[in-house]
Short mmCIF file of C-alpha atoms in Angstrom, two decimals:
data_model
loop_
_atom_site.label_atom_id
_atom_site.label_comp_id
_atom_site.label_asym_id
_atom_site.label_seq_id
_atom_site.Cartn_x
_atom_site.Cartn_y
_atom_site.Cartn_z
CA UNK A 1 10.04 -33.96 25.42
CA UNK A 2 13.79 -32.60 27.03
CA UNK A 3 14.10 -35.77 29.11
CA UNK A 4 17.08 -36.37 27.72
CA UNK A 5 19.95 -37.29 29.54
CA UNK A 6 23.52 -39.21 28.85
CA UNK A 7 22.81 -43.03 29.30
CA UNK A 8 26.43 -44.56 29.64
CA UNK A 9 26.17 -44.25 33.70
CA UNK A 10 22.79 -45.82 32.96
CA UNK A 11 23.71 -48.49 30.89
CA UNK A 12 26.77 -49.65 32.90
CA UNK A 13 24.38 -49.36 36.38
CA UNK A 14 22.28 -51.91 34.30
CA UNK A 15 25.37 -54.49 32.58
CA UNK A 16 25.96 -54.32 36.62
CA UNK A 17 22.63 -54.79 37.50
CA UNK A 18 22.89 -58.67 35.66
CA UNK A 19 25.96 -59.09 38.12
CA UNK A 20 25.21 -62.85 37.81
CA UNK A 21 23.18 -63.46 34.58
CA UNK A 22 24.58 -64.85 31.51
CA UNK A 23 27.37 -62.31 30.12
CA UNK A 24 26.71 -62.85 26.41
CA UNK A 25 22.67 -61.86 27.71
CA UNK A 26 23.69 -58.87 29.23
CA UNK A 27 26.40 -58.05 25.97
CA UNK A 28 23.38 -58.30 24.15
CA UNK A 29 21.69 -55.83 26.12
CA UNK A 30 23.54 -53.57 26.19
CA UNK A 31 23.61 -53.40 22.38
CA UNK A 32 19.82 -53.40 22.40
CA UNK A 33 19.57 -50.63 24.25
CA UNK A 34 22.70 -48.46 22.90
CA UNK A 35 20.53 -49.22 19.50
CA UNK A 36 17.41 -48.17 20.97
CA UNK A 37 18.59 -44.91 22.16
CA UNK A 38 20.41 -44.42 18.19
CA UNK A 39 17.31 -44.94 16.04
CA UNK A 40 15.83 -42.72 18.77
CA UNK A 41 18.59 -40.22 18.54
CA UNK A 42 17.46 -40.29 14.84
CA UNK A 43 14.32 -40.48 15.07
CA UNK A 44 13.51 -43.68 13.60
CA UNK A 45 11.66 -44.24 16.49
CA UNK A 46 10.08 -47.68 14.94
CA UNK A 47 13.70 -49.31 15.58
CA UNK A 48 13.87 -47.52 19.05
CA UNK A 49 10.69 -49.37 20.14
CA UNK A 50 11.85 -52.16 18.67
CA UNK A 51 15.50 -52.33 19.73
CA UNK A 52 14.32 -51.47 23.43
CA UNK A 53 11.44 -53.95 23.01
CA UNK A 54 13.96 -56.12 22.87
CA UNK A 55 16.01 -55.30 25.02
CA UNK A 56 13.42 -56.11 27.72
CA UNK A 57 12.59 -58.80 26.87
CA UNK A 58 16.59 -59.88 28.13
CA UNK A 59 16.30 -57.91 31.06
CA UNK A 60 12.95 -57.06 32.16
CA UNK A 61 13.89 -55.13 35.42
CA UNK A 62 15.78 -52.85 33.63
CA UNK A 63 13.57 -49.99 34.59
CA UNK A 64 15.48 -47.79 32.97
CA UNK A 65 15.49 -49.54 29.58
CA UNK A 66 11.26 -49.51 30.71
CA UNK A 67 11.07 -45.24 31.42
CA UNK A 68 13.11 -45.42 27.59
CA UNK A 69 11.03 -47.84 25.44
CA UNK A 70 7.93 -44.98 27.36
CA UNK A 71 9.63 -42.47 26.46
CA UNK A 72 9.22 -43.33 22.53
CA UNK A 73 5.71 -44.94 23.17
CA UNK A 74 5.16 -40.57 23.58
CA UNK A 75 7.27 -39.06 21.15
CA UNK A 76 5.81 -41.48 18.76
CA UNK A 77 2.07 -39.89 19.82
CA UNK A 78 1.33 -43.65 22.27
CA UNK A 79 0.87 -42.10 26.36
CA UNK A 80 -0.99 -45.73 26.67
CA UNK A 81 2.07 -47.04 25.78
CA UNK A 82 3.42 -44.86 27.91
CA UNK A 83 1.87 -45.26 31.07
CA UNK A 84 1.68 -49.25 31.27
CA UNK A 85 5.38 -49.11 30.56
CA UNK A 86 6.06 -45.92 33.20
CA UNK A 87 3.95 -48.13 36.14
CA UNK A 88 6.72 -51.29 35.07
CA UNK A 89 8.93 -49.43 35.98
CA UNK A 90 8.88 -47.13 38.82
CA UNK A 91 7.58 -50.55 40.10
CA UNK A 92 10.61 -52.06 39.56
CA UNK A 93 13.23 -48.62 40.93
CA UNK A 94 10.04 -46.61 43.71
CA UNK A 95 12.83 -44.10 43.79
CA UNK A 96 13.35 -43.23 39.95
CA UNK A 97 12.58 -39.39 40.02
CA UNK A 98 12.73 -39.08 36.15
CA UNK A 99 10.58 -41.79 35.24
CA UNK A 100 7.37 -39.87 37.80
CA UNK A 101 8.28 -37.38 35.20
CA UNK A 102 7.33 -38.96 32.44
CA UNK A 103 4.27 -40.00 33.73
CA UNK A 104 2.77 -37.54 34.16
CA UNK A 105 4.24 -35.37 31.26
CA UNK A 106 2.30 -39.54 29.78
CA UNK A 107 -1.17 -38.16 32.05
CA UNK A 108 -1.42 -34.79 31.30
CA UNK A 109 -1.00 -36.33 27.29
CA UNK A 110 -4.10 -37.70 28.05
CA UNK A 111 -5.44 -34.58 29.61
CA UNK A 112 -5.59 -36.42 33.57
CA UNK A 113 -4.06 -33.84 35.36
CA UNK A 114 -5.46 -34.60 38.76
CA UNK A 115 -2.98 -37.54 37.84
CA UNK A 116 -0.14 -36.12 36.89
CA UNK A 117 -0.16 -34.23 39.89
CA UNK A 118 -0.09 -36.86 42.08
CA UNK A 119 2.35 -38.83 39.41
CA UNK A 120 4.94 -35.13 39.44
CA UNK A 121 4.24 -35.08 43.44
CA UNK A 122 5.62 -37.90 44.52
CA UNK A 123 9.00 -36.80 41.35
CA UNK A 124 9.07 -33.33 43.38
CA UNK A 125 10.23 -35.63 46.28
CA UNK A 126 12.13 -37.30 44.57
CA UNK A 127 13.72 -34.33 43.39
CA UNK A 128 13.09 -31.06 44.56
CA UNK A 129 15.73 -29.14 41.71
CA UNK A 130 14.00 -30.77 38.51
CA UNK A 131 13.08 -27.98 36.64
CA UNK A 132 11.35 -30.69 34.31
CA UNK A 133 9.98 -32.57 37.18
CA UNK A 134 8.11 -28.33 38.36
CA UNK A 135 7.55 -27.15 35.09
CA UNK A 136 5.68 -30.59 33.93
CA UNK A 137 3.90 -30.55 36.77
CA UNK A 138 2.81 -26.39 36.57
CA UNK A 139 1.19 -27.85 33.28
CA UNK A 140 -0.78 -30.11 34.65
CA UNK A 141 -2.33 -27.35 37.28
CA UNK A 142 -2.09 -25.23 33.80
CA UNK A 143 -4.67 -28.29 32.68
CA UNK A 144 -6.96 -28.25 36.13
CA UNK A 145 -7.16 -24.51 35.56
CA UNK A 146 -5.19 -23.83 39.14
CA UNK A 147 -3.16 -21.13 37.70
CA UNK A 148 -1.54 -20.10 40.97
CA UNK A 149 -0.27 -23.61 42.08
CA UNK A 150 1.18 -23.56 38.03
CA UNK A 151 2.88 -20.12 38.40
CA UNK A 152 4.79 -21.50 41.86
CA UNK A 153 5.63 -24.41 39.59
CA UNK A 154 6.87 -22.33 36.79
CA UNK A 155 9.10 -20.15 38.79
CA UNK A 156 10.97 -23.07 40.08
CA UNK A 157 11.57 -24.19 37.39
CA UNK A 158 12.66 -20.87 35.71
CA UNK A 159 14.67 -19.81 38.82
CA UNK A 160 16.96 -23.60 38.71
CA UNK A 161 17.31 -22.97 34.84
CA UNK A 162 16.44 -19.95 33.01
CA UNK A 163 17.33 -20.58 28.99
CA UNK A 164 14.23 -23.10 28.53
CA UNK A 165 11.51 -20.96 26.52
CA UNK A 166 9.17 -23.79 27.47
CA UNK A 167 8.63 -22.84 31.01
CA UNK A 168 8.58 -19.14 30.36
CA UNK A 169 5.04 -19.68 27.48
CA UNK A 170 3.87 -22.27 30.25
CA UNK A 171 4.27 -19.33 32.75
CA UNK A 172 2.70 -17.52 30.27
CA UNK A 173 -0.37 -19.75 29.62
CA UNK A 174 -0.69 -19.25 33.48
CA UNK A 175 -0.52 -15.83 33.04
CA UNK A 176 -2.81 -15.35 30.30
CA UNK A 177 -5.22 -17.61 32.43
CA UNK A 178 -5.61 -14.92 35.38
CA UNK A 179 -6.09 -11.93 32.65
CA UNK A 180 -2.09 -10.18 33.13
CA UNK A 181 -1.72 -10.27 29.55
CA UNK A 182 1.53 -7.74 29.68
CA UNK A 183 3.03 -10.88 32.15
CA UNK A 184 2.17 -13.22 29.73
CA UNK A 185 3.15 -11.46 26.20
CA UNK A 186 6.59 -10.97 27.88
CA UNK A 187 6.78 -14.67 28.71
CA UNK A 188 6.35 -15.25 25.72
CA UNK A 189 8.85 -12.80 24.26
CA UNK A 190 11.37 -14.04 26.38
CA UNK A 191 10.26 -17.75 24.46
CA UNK A 192 10.04 -15.75 21.61
CA UNK A 193 14.16 -14.68 21.92
CA UNK A 194 14.45 -17.88 23.86
CA UNK A 195 13.92 -20.37 20.54
CA UNK A 196 12.13 -18.22 17.05
CA UNK A 197 11.78 -21.49 15.33
CA UNK A 198 8.27 -22.96 17.72
CA UNK A 199 5.17 -21.26 16.58
CA UNK A 200 3.30 -22.11 19.25
CA UNK A 201 5.37 -19.28 21.69
CA UNK A 202 3.87 -16.09 18.87
CA UNK A 203 0.61 -18.51 19.12
CA UNK A 204 -0.16 -17.86 22.32
CA UNK A 205 1.56 -13.84 21.99
CA UNK A 206 -0.30 -13.61 19.63
CA UNK A 207 -3.74 -14.88 22.28
CA UNK A 208 -2.79 -12.48 24.81
CA UNK A 209 -2.59 -10.06 22.27
CA UNK A 210 -6.03 -10.91 21.39
CA UNK A 211 -7.00 -10.95 24.65
CA UNK A 212 -6.55 -7.86 25.44
CA UNK A 213 -7.62 -6.14 21.95
CA UNK A 214 -4.78 -5.56 19.73
CA UNK A 215 -5.63 -7.17 16.74
CA UNK A 216 -3.59 -5.81 15.03
CA UNK A 217 -0.98 -7.25 16.81
CA UNK A 218 -2.56 -10.18 16.85
CA UNK A 219 -3.07 -11.00 13.81
CA UNK A 220 0.86 -10.36 13.17
CA UNK A 221 1.63 -12.85 15.16
CA UNK A 222 -0.48 -15.57 14.32
CA UNK A 223 0.45 -14.76 10.39
CA UNK A 224 3.69 -15.68 11.73
CA UNK A 225 2.59 -19.03 13.80
CA UNK A 226 0.97 -20.28 10.72
CA UNK A 227 4.30 -19.19 8.22
CA UNK A 228 6.44 -21.15 10.31
CA UNK A 229 3.83 -23.92 10.10
CA UNK A 230 0.77 -24.10 7.83
CA UNK A 231 -1.14 -26.47 9.60
CA UNK A 232 -1.42 -24.94 12.91
CA UNK A 233 -5.88 -24.90 12.61
CA UNK A 234 -5.77 -22.51 15.91
CA UNK A 235 -4.02 -19.72 14.77
CA UNK A 236 -5.91 -19.85 11.67
CA UNK A 237 -8.92 -20.12 14.54
CA UNK A 238 -7.13 -17.21 16.23
CA UNK A 239 -6.87 -15.38 13.88
CA UNK A 240 -10.13 -15.52 12.28
CA UNK A 241 -12.10 -14.28 15.55
CA UNK A 242 -8.43 -10.66 16.00
CA UNK A 243 -10.57 -10.18 12.49
CA UNK A 244 -14.24 -10.51 14.09
CA UNK A 245 -12.58 -8.38 16.91
CA UNK A 246 -11.50 -5.51 14.70
CA UNK A 247 -14.54 -5.72 12.66
CA UNK A 248 -14.50 -8.59 10.34
CA UNK A 249 -16.37 -11.03 10.78
CA UNK A 250 -16.81 -12.10 7.27
CA UNK A 251 -12.89 -12.47 7.41
CA UNK A 252 -13.62 -14.93 10.32
CA UNK A 253 -16.30 -16.95 8.79
CA UNK A 254 -13.20 -17.06 5.50
CA UNK A 255 -10.27 -18.26 9.09
CA UNK A 256 -13.05 -20.38 11.05
CA UNK A 257 -14.02 -22.38 7.39
CA UNK A 258 -10.43 -23.26 6.57
CA UNK A 259 -10.19 -24.79 10.05
CA UNK A 260 -13.34 -26.64 9.62
CA UNK A 261 -12.24 -27.76 6.37
CA UNK A 262 -9.08 -29.52 8.23
CA UNK A 263 -12.35 -30.31 11.38
CA UNK A 264 -15.30 -30.56 10.92
CA UNK A 265 -16.78 -32.41 13.94
CA UNK A 266 -15.50 -29.21 15.81
CA UNK A 267 -18.62 -27.88 18.08
CA UNK A 268 -16.24 -24.92 18.94
CA UNK A 269 -15.32 -24.17 15.26
CA UNK A 270 -19.08 -23.99 14.71
CA UNK A 271 -20.31 -22.07 17.57
CA UNK A 272 -17.40 -19.54 16.47
CA UNK A 273 -18.97 -19.13 12.57
CA UNK A 274 -21.91 -19.11 13.57
CA UNK A 275 -21.26 -15.88 16.01
CA UNK A 276 -19.42 -13.93 13.11
CA UNK A 277 -22.44 -14.60 11.42
CA UNK A 278 -24.66 -13.81 13.94
CA UNK A 279 -22.36 -10.46 13.86
CA UNK A 280 -22.84 -9.74 10.74
CA UNK A 281 -26.72 -10.10 10.63
CA UNK A 282 -26.56 -13.86 8.91
CA UNK A 283 -28.93 -15.06 11.25
CA UNK A 284 -30.37 -18.67 9.46
CA UNK A 285 -26.66 -19.60 8.71
CA UNK A 286 -25.89 -18.65 12.48
CA UNK A 287 -28.79 -20.21 13.51
CA UNK A 288 -26.92 -23.13 11.01
CA UNK A 289 -24.23 -23.26 12.81
CA UNK A 290 -24.68 -23.11 16.98
CA UNK A 291 -27.49 -25.88 16.17
CA UNK A 292 -24.28 -28.09 14.61
CA UNK A 293 -22.39 -26.61 17.74
CA UNK A 294 -25.01 -28.51 20.01
CA UNK A 295 -25.89 -31.83 17.89
CA UNK A 296 -21.99 -32.70 17.90
CA UNK A 297 -21.64 -32.41 21.92
CA UNK A 298 -25.10 -31.91 23.55
CA UNK A 299 -22.55 -31.05 26.60
CA UNK A 300 -20.54 -28.44 25.38
CA UNK A 301 -22.15 -25.36 27.26
CA UNK A 302 -20.42 -22.33 24.97
CA UNK A 303 -22.74 -23.38 22.21
CA UNK A 304 -25.75 -23.10 24.82
CA UNK A 305 -24.45 -19.43 25.42
CA UNK A 306 -24.36 -18.42 22.23
CA UNK A 307 -27.25 -18.99 20.80
CA UNK A 308 -29.19 -17.70 23.48
CA UNK A 309 -27.49 -15.10 23.23
CA UNK A 310 -28.57 -14.38 19.78
CA UNK A 311 -32.51 -15.42 20.74
CA UNK A 312 -32.27 -12.43 22.59
CA UNK A 313 -30.67 -10.03 20.65
CA UNK A 314 -31.79 -10.45 17.27
CA UNK A 315 -33.86 -7.78 15.51
CA UNK A 316 -35.82 -10.36 13.50
CA UNK A 317 -39.06 -11.65 14.54
CA UNK A 318 -38.22 -14.74 13.59
CA UNK A 319 -35.61 -15.19 15.67
CA UNK A 320 -36.30 -13.34 18.68
CA UNK A 321 -37.19 -15.25 21.48
CA UNK A 322 -37.18 -15.10 25.36
CA UNK A 323 -38.35 -17.56 27.09
CA UNK A 324 -35.93 -19.89 24.67
CA UNK A 325 -32.99 -16.80 25.39
CA UNK A 326 -33.36 -17.75 28.76
CA UNK A 327 -33.69 -21.71 28.75
CA UNK A 328 -30.84 -21.74 26.59
CA UNK A 329 -28.78 -19.53 29.30
CA UNK A 330 -29.86 -21.39 32.24
CA UNK A 331 -28.59 -24.92 29.37
CA UNK A 332 -25.27 -23.45 29.50
CA UNK A 333 -25.18 -22.80 33.52
CA UNK A 334 -25.69 -26.25 34.34
CA UNK A 335 -23.42 -27.57 32.18
CA UNK A 336 -20.87 -25.42 33.66
CA UNK A 337 -20.68 -27.11 36.97
CA UNK A 338 -19.46 -26.03 39.18
CA UNK A 339 -21.00 -22.31 37.64
CA UNK A 340 -17.98 -21.44 34.89
CA UNK A 341 -18.50 -17.16 35.40
CA UNK A 342 -18.63 -16.99 31.91
CA UNK A 343 -21.59 -18.35 31.96
CA UNK A 344 -22.80 -16.04 34.94
CA UNK A 345 -21.60 -12.76 32.20
CA UNK A 346 -23.37 -15.39 29.34
CA UNK A 347 -26.65 -15.25 31.33
CA UNK A 348 -26.52 -11.27 33.28
CA UNK A 349 -25.92 -10.08 29.49
CA UNK A 350 -29.67 -11.96 28.30
CA UNK A 351 -30.72 -10.62 31.26
CA UNK A 352 -29.99 -7.26 30.31
CA UNK A 353 -30.45 -7.34 26.30
CA UNK A 354 -34.54 -8.56 27.54
CA UNK A 355 -34.20 -6.05 29.88
CA UNK A 356 -33.78 -8.08 33.69
CA UNK A 357 -31.94 -5.25 34.75
CA UNK A 358 -32.11 -5.40 37.73
CA UNK A 359 -31.16 -9.73 37.61
CA UNK A 360 -28.45 -8.85 34.67
CA UNK A 361 -26.97 -6.44 37.42
CA UNK A 362 -26.87 -9.49 40.87
CA UNK A 363 -25.79 -12.02 37.92
CA UNK A 364 -23.95 -10.61 36.56
CA UNK A 365 -21.97 -9.46 40.79
CA UNK A 366 -22.45 -13.44 40.94
CA UNK A 367 -19.79 -13.62 38.53
CA UNK A 368 -17.03 -11.09 39.66
CA UNK A 369 -17.41 -12.59 42.91
CA UNK A 370 -15.53 -15.96 41.54
CA UNK A 371 -13.71 -13.85 38.68
CA UNK A 372 -12.78 -10.27 40.60
CA UNK A 373 -9.84 -9.68 38.54
CA UNK A 374 -11.71 -9.79 35.28
CA UNK A 375 -12.41 -6.63 33.94
CA UNK A 376 -14.70 -7.29 31.45
CA UNK A 377 -16.89 -7.84 33.89
CA UNK A 378 -15.86 -5.20 36.32
CA UNK A 379 -16.44 -2.54 32.91
CA UNK A 380 -19.34 -3.98 31.88
CA UNK A 381 -20.60 -3.37 35.45
CA UNK A 382 -19.62 0.06 35.64
CA UNK A 383 -21.65 0.14 32.59
CA UNK A 384 -24.73 -0.79 33.80
CA UNK A 385 -24.38 0.30 37.63
CA UNK A 386 -22.68 3.28 37.37
CA UNK A 387 -20.25 4.55 40.46
CA UNK A 388 -21.57 1.63 42.59
CA UNK A 389 -19.94 -0.55 40.23
CA UNK A 390 -16.34 -0.03 42.78
CA UNK A 391 -18.25 -0.60 45.50
CA UNK A 392 -20.17 -3.93 43.95
CA UNK A 393 -16.79 -5.12 43.12
CA UNK A 394 -15.35 -4.10 47.13
CA UNK A 395 -17.87 -6.69 48.55
CA UNK A 396 -16.85 -9.91 46.02
CA UNK A 397 -15.92 -12.77 47.98
CA UNK A 398 -11.89 -13.83 47.74
CA UNK A 399 -11.12 -17.03 45.90
CA UNK A 400 -12.05 -17.03 42.64
CA UNK A 401 -12.15 -20.05 39.59
CA UNK A 402 -9.96 -19.62 37.74
CA UNK A 403 -10.96 -17.90 34.00
CA UNK A 404 -10.91 -20.78 31.29
CA UNK A 405 -9.08 -20.67 28.39
CA UNK A 406 -11.19 -20.36 25.50
CA UNK A 407 -8.32 -20.40 22.63
#
C-alpha cells in the first residue's frame, strides 16, 4: 500500500492521549509502536503484527495503532482482519480520513465494491485533497464497471499528484472499459515511464493492444510482463488470446494449458482453451473443455455462450444442434442479469449463423443500445444490415451499460 506516512507526530499524539496513565506503560506503548513500524519497513510483517498487537493491548484506545495493524494485515493478504481493525479505528476516531481510505482498500481486496465506495465517500468528505482516497474510490468504481465515475476520480487524483504510476494504470483500465484504447495506451505508457518495474502495467497495456487487434504489440507487452514476473498467470493467458487473434490457435492452447497447470479449476481458462480448440476444428476437445467450464461454475455465462457458438457453427453434424445452440445462448443471457451486451451479441451471432437474420439484427440492436461505443457491434451491424446501420446506432438509447473487462 502507498499509505505510508511519517508516524513521529502520530506517536507524540498517542503519548499525549495517554497522559494521566502510567508513564512506563506510555513509554512501552511508544517503543512497541515504533518497533512495529520498523518491522514493517523491513518487511518483517509477522513481527510487525506481533509488536502492534502488544501495543494495542497496552492502549486499546489508539485509533492509529488499530489502523496501522490493519495496514500490516492488508500487506499480509488478510483483508478480513484489516476490516475488523479499521472499524475499531474509525469508531475511536470518526474523523480519521486515512482509516476510511484503508477500509475502502480492504473492501476492494475482497471485491465488496459497494462497501468500499461507502467508506471512501467518507474519506473524501473528510479530506477532499487526498489523492489516495480518490484513487482507491476510482478503483472501486472500476470494480463496479462504473467507468465514468472512476475516470472522474482518477482525473482528480492525477491533478493532485501527477507522479504516481498507479493512478495512470487505473485510469487506463477504466478507459479500456470504455473502449478508448488509444487513450488507455497513453496512460499505460505514462505508468511504465514512471515505474518500469511493475509487470501489471505492461500486461494492462498489452490488453489494450489486444482489444485493438494489434496482436504483435500485445505479445511484446505480455513477453515483458512474464520477463518481470514469470508467475503472472494472466499474462500467459492473454498472450494465448493474442496468438489466437493471429490465427495461431495451437499456440493459444499451449499458453492457456500452462496457466491451467497453475489453476486447473478455472472456468475461464477452460472456456478459452475450449474456444481455441473449436477454432482449430478440434470439436471433441472443445466440448470437453467447455462442459468442464460449466461443471466448475454453473453460473458462468461465457461458457454457455461459447458452447452455443460451437453448436451453431460446427460443420460436423455430431456437434451441430440448432435447438441446443439457442437454448445455451438464452441461458447465458439469463445468467447475466442485468442483461449483458456481450451475451446479447452472442445470441445475435448464433441467430445469424442459424439463418435467423431478422432476429439477429434485432438482438444486435439491443446490445448496441446498451453499449453504443462498441465498434465491433457497429461493424457487425453494418455487415448484416448495410447502409442502415448508422441510423440504427443513432436510435440507440442513452446510458449504456459499461463494457465488462474480460481479461
